[in-house]
Tab-separated table of C-alpha atoms in Angstrom:
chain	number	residue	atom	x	y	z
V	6	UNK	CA	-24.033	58.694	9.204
V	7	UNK	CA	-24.555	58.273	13.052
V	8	UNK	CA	-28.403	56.914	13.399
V	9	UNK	CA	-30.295	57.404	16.494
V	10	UNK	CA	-33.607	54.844	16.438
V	11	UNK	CA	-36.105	56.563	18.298
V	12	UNK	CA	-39.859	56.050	18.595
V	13	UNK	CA	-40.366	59.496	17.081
V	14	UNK	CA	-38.888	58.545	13.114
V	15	UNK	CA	-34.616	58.649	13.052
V	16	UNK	CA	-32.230	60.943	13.735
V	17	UNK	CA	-28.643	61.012	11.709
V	18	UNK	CA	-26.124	63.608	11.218
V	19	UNK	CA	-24.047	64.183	7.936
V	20	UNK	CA	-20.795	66.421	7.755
V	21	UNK	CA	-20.259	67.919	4.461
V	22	UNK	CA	-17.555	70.599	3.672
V	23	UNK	CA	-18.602	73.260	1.634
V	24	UNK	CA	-15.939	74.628	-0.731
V	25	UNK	CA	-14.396	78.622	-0.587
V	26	UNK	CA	-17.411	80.343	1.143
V	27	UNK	CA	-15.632	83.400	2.592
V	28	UNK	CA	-12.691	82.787	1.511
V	29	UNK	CA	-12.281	79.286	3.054
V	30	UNK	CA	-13.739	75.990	3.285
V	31	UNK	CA	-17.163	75.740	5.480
V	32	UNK	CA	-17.385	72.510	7.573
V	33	UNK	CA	-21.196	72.392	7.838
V	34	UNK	CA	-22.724	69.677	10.908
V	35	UNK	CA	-25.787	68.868	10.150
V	36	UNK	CA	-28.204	66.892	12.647
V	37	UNK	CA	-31.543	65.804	10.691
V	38	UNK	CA	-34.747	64.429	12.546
V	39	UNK	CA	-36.746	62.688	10.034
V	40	UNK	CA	-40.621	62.451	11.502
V	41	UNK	CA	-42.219	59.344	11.320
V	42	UNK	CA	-44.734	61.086	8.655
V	43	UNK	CA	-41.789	61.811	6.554
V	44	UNK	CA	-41.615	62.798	3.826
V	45	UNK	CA	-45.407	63.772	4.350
V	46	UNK	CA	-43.669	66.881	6.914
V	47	UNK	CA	-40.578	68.313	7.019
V	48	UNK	CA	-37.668	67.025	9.097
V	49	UNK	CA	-36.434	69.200	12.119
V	50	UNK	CA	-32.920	70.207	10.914
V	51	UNK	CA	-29.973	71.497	13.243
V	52	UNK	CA	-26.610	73.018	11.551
V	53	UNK	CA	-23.524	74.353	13.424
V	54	UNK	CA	-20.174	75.316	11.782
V	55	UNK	CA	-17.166	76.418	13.423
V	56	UNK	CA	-16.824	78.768	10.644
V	57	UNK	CA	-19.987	80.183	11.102
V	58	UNK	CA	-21.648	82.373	13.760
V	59	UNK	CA	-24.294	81.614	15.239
V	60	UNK	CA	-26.387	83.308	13.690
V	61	UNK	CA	-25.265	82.922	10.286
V	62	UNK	CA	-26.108	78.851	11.477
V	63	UNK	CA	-29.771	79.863	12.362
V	64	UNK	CA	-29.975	81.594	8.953
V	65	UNK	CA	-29.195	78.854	7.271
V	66	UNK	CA	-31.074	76.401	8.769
V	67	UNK	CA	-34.446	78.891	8.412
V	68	UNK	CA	-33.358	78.556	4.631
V	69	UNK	CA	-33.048	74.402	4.991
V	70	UNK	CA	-36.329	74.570	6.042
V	71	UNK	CA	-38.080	77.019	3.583
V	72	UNK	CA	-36.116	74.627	0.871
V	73	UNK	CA	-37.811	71.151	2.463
V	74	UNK	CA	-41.226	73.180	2.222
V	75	UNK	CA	-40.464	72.831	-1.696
V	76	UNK	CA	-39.707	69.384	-1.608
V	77	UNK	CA	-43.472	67.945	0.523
V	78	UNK	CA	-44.461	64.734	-0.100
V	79	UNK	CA	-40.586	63.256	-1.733
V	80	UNK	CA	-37.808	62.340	-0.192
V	81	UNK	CA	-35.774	65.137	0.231
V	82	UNK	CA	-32.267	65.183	2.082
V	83	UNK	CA	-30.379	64.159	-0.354
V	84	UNK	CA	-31.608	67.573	-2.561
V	85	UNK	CA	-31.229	69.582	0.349
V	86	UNK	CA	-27.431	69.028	0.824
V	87	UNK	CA	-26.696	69.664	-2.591
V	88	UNK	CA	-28.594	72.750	-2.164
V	89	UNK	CA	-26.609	74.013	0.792
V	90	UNK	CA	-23.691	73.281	-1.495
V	91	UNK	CA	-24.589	75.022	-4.057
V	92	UNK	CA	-26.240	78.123	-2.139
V	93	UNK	CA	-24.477	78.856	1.194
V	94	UNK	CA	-22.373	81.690	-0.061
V	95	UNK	CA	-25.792	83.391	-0.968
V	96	UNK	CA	-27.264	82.608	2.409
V	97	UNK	CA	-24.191	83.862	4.366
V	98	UNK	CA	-23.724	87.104	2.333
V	99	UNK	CA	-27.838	87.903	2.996
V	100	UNK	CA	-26.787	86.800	6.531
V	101	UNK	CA	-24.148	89.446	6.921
V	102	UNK	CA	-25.994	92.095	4.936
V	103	UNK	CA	-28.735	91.877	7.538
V	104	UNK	CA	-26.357	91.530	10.612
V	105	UNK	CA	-24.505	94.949	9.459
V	106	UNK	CA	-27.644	96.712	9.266
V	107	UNK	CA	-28.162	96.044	13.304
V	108	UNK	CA	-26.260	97.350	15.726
V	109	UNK	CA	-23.167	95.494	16.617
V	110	UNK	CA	-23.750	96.368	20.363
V	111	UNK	CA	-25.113	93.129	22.089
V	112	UNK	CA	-21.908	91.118	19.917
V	113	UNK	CA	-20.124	91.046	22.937
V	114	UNK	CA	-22.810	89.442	25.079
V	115	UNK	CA	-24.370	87.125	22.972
V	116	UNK	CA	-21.029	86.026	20.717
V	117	UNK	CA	-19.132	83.745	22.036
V	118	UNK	CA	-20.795	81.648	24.839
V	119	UNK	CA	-19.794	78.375	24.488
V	120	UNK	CA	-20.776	75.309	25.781
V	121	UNK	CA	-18.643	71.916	26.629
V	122	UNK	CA	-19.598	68.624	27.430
V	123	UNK	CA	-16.817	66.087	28.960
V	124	UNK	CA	-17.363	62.550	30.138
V	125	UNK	CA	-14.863	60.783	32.760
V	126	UNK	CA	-14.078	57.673	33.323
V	127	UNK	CA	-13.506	58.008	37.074
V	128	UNK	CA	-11.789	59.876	39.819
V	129	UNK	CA	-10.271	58.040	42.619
V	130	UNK	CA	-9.022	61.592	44.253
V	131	UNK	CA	-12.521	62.388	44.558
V	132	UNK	CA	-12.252	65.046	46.955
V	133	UNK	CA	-8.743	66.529	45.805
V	134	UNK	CA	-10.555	65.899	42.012
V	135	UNK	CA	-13.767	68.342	42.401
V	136	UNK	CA	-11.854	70.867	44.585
V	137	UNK	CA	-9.412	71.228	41.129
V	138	UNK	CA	-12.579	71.706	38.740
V	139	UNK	CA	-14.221	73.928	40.810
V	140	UNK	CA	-11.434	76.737	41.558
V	141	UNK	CA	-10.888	76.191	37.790
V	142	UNK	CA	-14.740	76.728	36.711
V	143	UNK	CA	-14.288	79.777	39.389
V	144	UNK	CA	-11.132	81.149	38.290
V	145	UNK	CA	-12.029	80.680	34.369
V	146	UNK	CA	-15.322	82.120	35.548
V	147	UNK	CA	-17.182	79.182	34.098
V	148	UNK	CA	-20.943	77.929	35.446
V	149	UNK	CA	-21.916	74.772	34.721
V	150	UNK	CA	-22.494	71.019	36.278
V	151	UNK	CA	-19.882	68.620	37.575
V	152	UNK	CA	-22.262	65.371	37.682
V	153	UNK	CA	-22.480	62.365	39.171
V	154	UNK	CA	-24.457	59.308	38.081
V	155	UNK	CA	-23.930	56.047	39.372
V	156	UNK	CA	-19.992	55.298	37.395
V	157	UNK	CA	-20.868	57.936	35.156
V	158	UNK	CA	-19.001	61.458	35.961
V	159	UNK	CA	-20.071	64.213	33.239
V	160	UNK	CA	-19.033	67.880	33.382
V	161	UNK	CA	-20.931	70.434	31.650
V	162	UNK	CA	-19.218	74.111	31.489
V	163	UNK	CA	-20.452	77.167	29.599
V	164	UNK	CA	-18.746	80.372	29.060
V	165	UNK	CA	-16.471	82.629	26.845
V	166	UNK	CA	-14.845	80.493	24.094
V	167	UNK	CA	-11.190	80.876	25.069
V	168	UNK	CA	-11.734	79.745	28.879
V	169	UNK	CA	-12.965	76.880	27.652
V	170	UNK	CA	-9.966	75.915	25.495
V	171	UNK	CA	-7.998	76.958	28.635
V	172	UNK	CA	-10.180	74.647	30.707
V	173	UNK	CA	-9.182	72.061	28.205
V	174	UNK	CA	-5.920	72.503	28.257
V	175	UNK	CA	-5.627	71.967	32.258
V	176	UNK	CA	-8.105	69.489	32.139
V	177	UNK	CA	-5.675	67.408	29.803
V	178	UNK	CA	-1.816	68.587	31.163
V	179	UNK	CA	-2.109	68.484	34.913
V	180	UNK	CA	-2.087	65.976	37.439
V	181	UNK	CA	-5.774	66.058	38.628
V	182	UNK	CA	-6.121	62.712	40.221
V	183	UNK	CA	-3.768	59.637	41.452
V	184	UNK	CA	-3.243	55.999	39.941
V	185	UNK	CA	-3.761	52.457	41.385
V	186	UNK	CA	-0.567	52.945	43.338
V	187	UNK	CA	-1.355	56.439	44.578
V	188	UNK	CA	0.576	58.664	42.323
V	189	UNK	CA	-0.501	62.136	41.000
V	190	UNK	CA	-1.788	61.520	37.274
V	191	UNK	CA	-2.912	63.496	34.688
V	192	UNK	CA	-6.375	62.539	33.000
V	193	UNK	CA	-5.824	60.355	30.074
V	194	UNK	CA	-9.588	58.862	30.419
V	195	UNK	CA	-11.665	62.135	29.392
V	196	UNK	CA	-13.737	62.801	26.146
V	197	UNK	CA	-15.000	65.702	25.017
V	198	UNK	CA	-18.506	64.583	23.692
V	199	UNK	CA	-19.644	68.112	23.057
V	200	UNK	CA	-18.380	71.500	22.454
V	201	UNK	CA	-20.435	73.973	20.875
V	202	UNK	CA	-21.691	77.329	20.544
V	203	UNK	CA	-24.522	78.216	22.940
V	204	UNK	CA	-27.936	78.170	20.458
V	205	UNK	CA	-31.029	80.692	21.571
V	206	UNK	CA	-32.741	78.022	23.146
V	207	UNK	CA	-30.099	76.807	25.757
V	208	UNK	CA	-30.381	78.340	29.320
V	209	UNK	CA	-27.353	80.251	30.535
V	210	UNK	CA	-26.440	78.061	34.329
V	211	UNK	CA	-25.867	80.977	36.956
V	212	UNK	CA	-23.110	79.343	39.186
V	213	UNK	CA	-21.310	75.847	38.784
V	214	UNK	CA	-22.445	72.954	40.866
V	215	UNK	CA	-21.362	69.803	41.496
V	216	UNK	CA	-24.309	67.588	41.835
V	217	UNK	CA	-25.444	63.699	42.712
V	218	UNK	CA	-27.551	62.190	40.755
V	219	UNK	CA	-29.592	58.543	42.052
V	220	UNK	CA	-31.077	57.948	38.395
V	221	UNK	CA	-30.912	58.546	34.804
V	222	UNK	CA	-34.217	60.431	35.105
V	223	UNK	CA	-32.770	62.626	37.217
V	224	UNK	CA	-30.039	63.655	35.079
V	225	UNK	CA	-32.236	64.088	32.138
V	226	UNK	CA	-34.426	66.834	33.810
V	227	UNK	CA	-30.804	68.369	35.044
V	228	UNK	CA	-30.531	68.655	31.317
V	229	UNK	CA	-34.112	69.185	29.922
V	230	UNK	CA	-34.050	72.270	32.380
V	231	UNK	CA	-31.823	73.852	30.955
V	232	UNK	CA	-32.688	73.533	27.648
V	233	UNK	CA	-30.593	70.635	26.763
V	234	UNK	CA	-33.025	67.657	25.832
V	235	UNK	CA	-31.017	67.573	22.828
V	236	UNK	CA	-27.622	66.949	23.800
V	237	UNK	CA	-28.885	64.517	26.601
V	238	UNK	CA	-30.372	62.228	23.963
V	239	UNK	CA	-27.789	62.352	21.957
V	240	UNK	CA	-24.724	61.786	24.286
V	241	UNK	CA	-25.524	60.283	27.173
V	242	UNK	CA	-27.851	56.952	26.658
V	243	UNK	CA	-25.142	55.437	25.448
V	244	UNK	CA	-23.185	55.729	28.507
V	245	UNK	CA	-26.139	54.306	29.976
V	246	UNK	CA	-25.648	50.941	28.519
């Protein structure tokens, strides 16, 4: 359980692995937002899977939520997961039943946009630094944000899933900055805080920017913009601290 204390109720998120659903085991994320009515209303509930499409993920949490309708007035996450666990294959077989019957043609838009969300410690190439990330972001054709807040250095990239592992992968194996003495290192201070599939409600960024920030505020509105108040709350106040 991660909590999140918030004026608005609490916000935790619980992993559970759901046995042989297509053929394999389903790790199910689940992010639950209890109101501070609870268990009076339902709680806002987010799922992702890497074994799951996207919208196989929005099918099931449309089902979640039909399920806590059920439940009013008790307290109800702990019978919701053993729901899921009992009823996902259902839920993904109507999924796919319903996804055959439309036409596959927008798959190859709308599959497959991902989004990643790195935090670094520091660059003291600056210069030599952003001129790296941004002829990758170009060459990978990635949009995003590289930003800059006080110490805190973020970078925010969306695009096809594989140029994003690839961005990874040169992100992590070549020398992209220099040491205390001046040497060419490699990054050894990165983490990836985020990387997920782009939901309906996230904004695709056009181009990729490398932006200043002068206060948290700032940042947050960066992110609220596009859609992102989410992974802002969750990720970055406590890099704040």
């Amino acid at each position: 359980f991660f909590y999140f204390p918030e004026t608005h109720g609490i916000s935790f998120r619980i992993q559970i692995s759901v046995k042989e659903v297509l053929d394999t085991d389903v790790l199910l994320k689940l992010l639950f937002h209890l109101p501070v009515n609870y268990p009076s209303t339902v709680p806002d509930i987010s799922v992702t899977s890497d074994q799951l499409t996207r919208a196989q993920c929005m099918d099931v949490r449309e089902k979640f939520l039909e399920e806590a309708k059920k439940h009013l007035s008790e307290p109800m996450v702990h019978d919701l997961i053993l729901w899921v666990q009992q009823h996902l294959k259902d839920v993904i077989k109507q999924s796919a039943a319903v996804c055959n019957e439309k036409t596959t043609l927008s798959k190859g838009t709308e599959d497959g946009i991902w989004m990643l969300l790195l935090h670094l410690d520091h660059m003291r190439a600056k210069a030599k630094y952003v001129k790296t990330v941004e002829k990758w972001a170009s060459n990978l054709r990635l949009t995003g944000r590289l930003m800059f807040m006080g110490k805190i250095i973020l970078i925010l990239l969306q695009g096809d899933r594989n140029s994003i592992k690839e961005y990874l992968i040169l992100q992590k194996t070549s020398k992209v900055d220099v040491d205390s003495s001046g040497k060419k290192c490699k990054e050894k201070m990165m983490r990836v805080l985020c990387e997920t599939e782009l939901q309906s409600q996230h904004k695709r960024f056009q181009t990729f920017e490398v932006k200043e920030y002068s206060a948290p505020e700032e940042l947050q509105k960066e992110f609220e913009t596009a859609g992102l108040a989410t992974l802002f709350s969750e990720f970055v106040p406590p890099l704040l601290k």
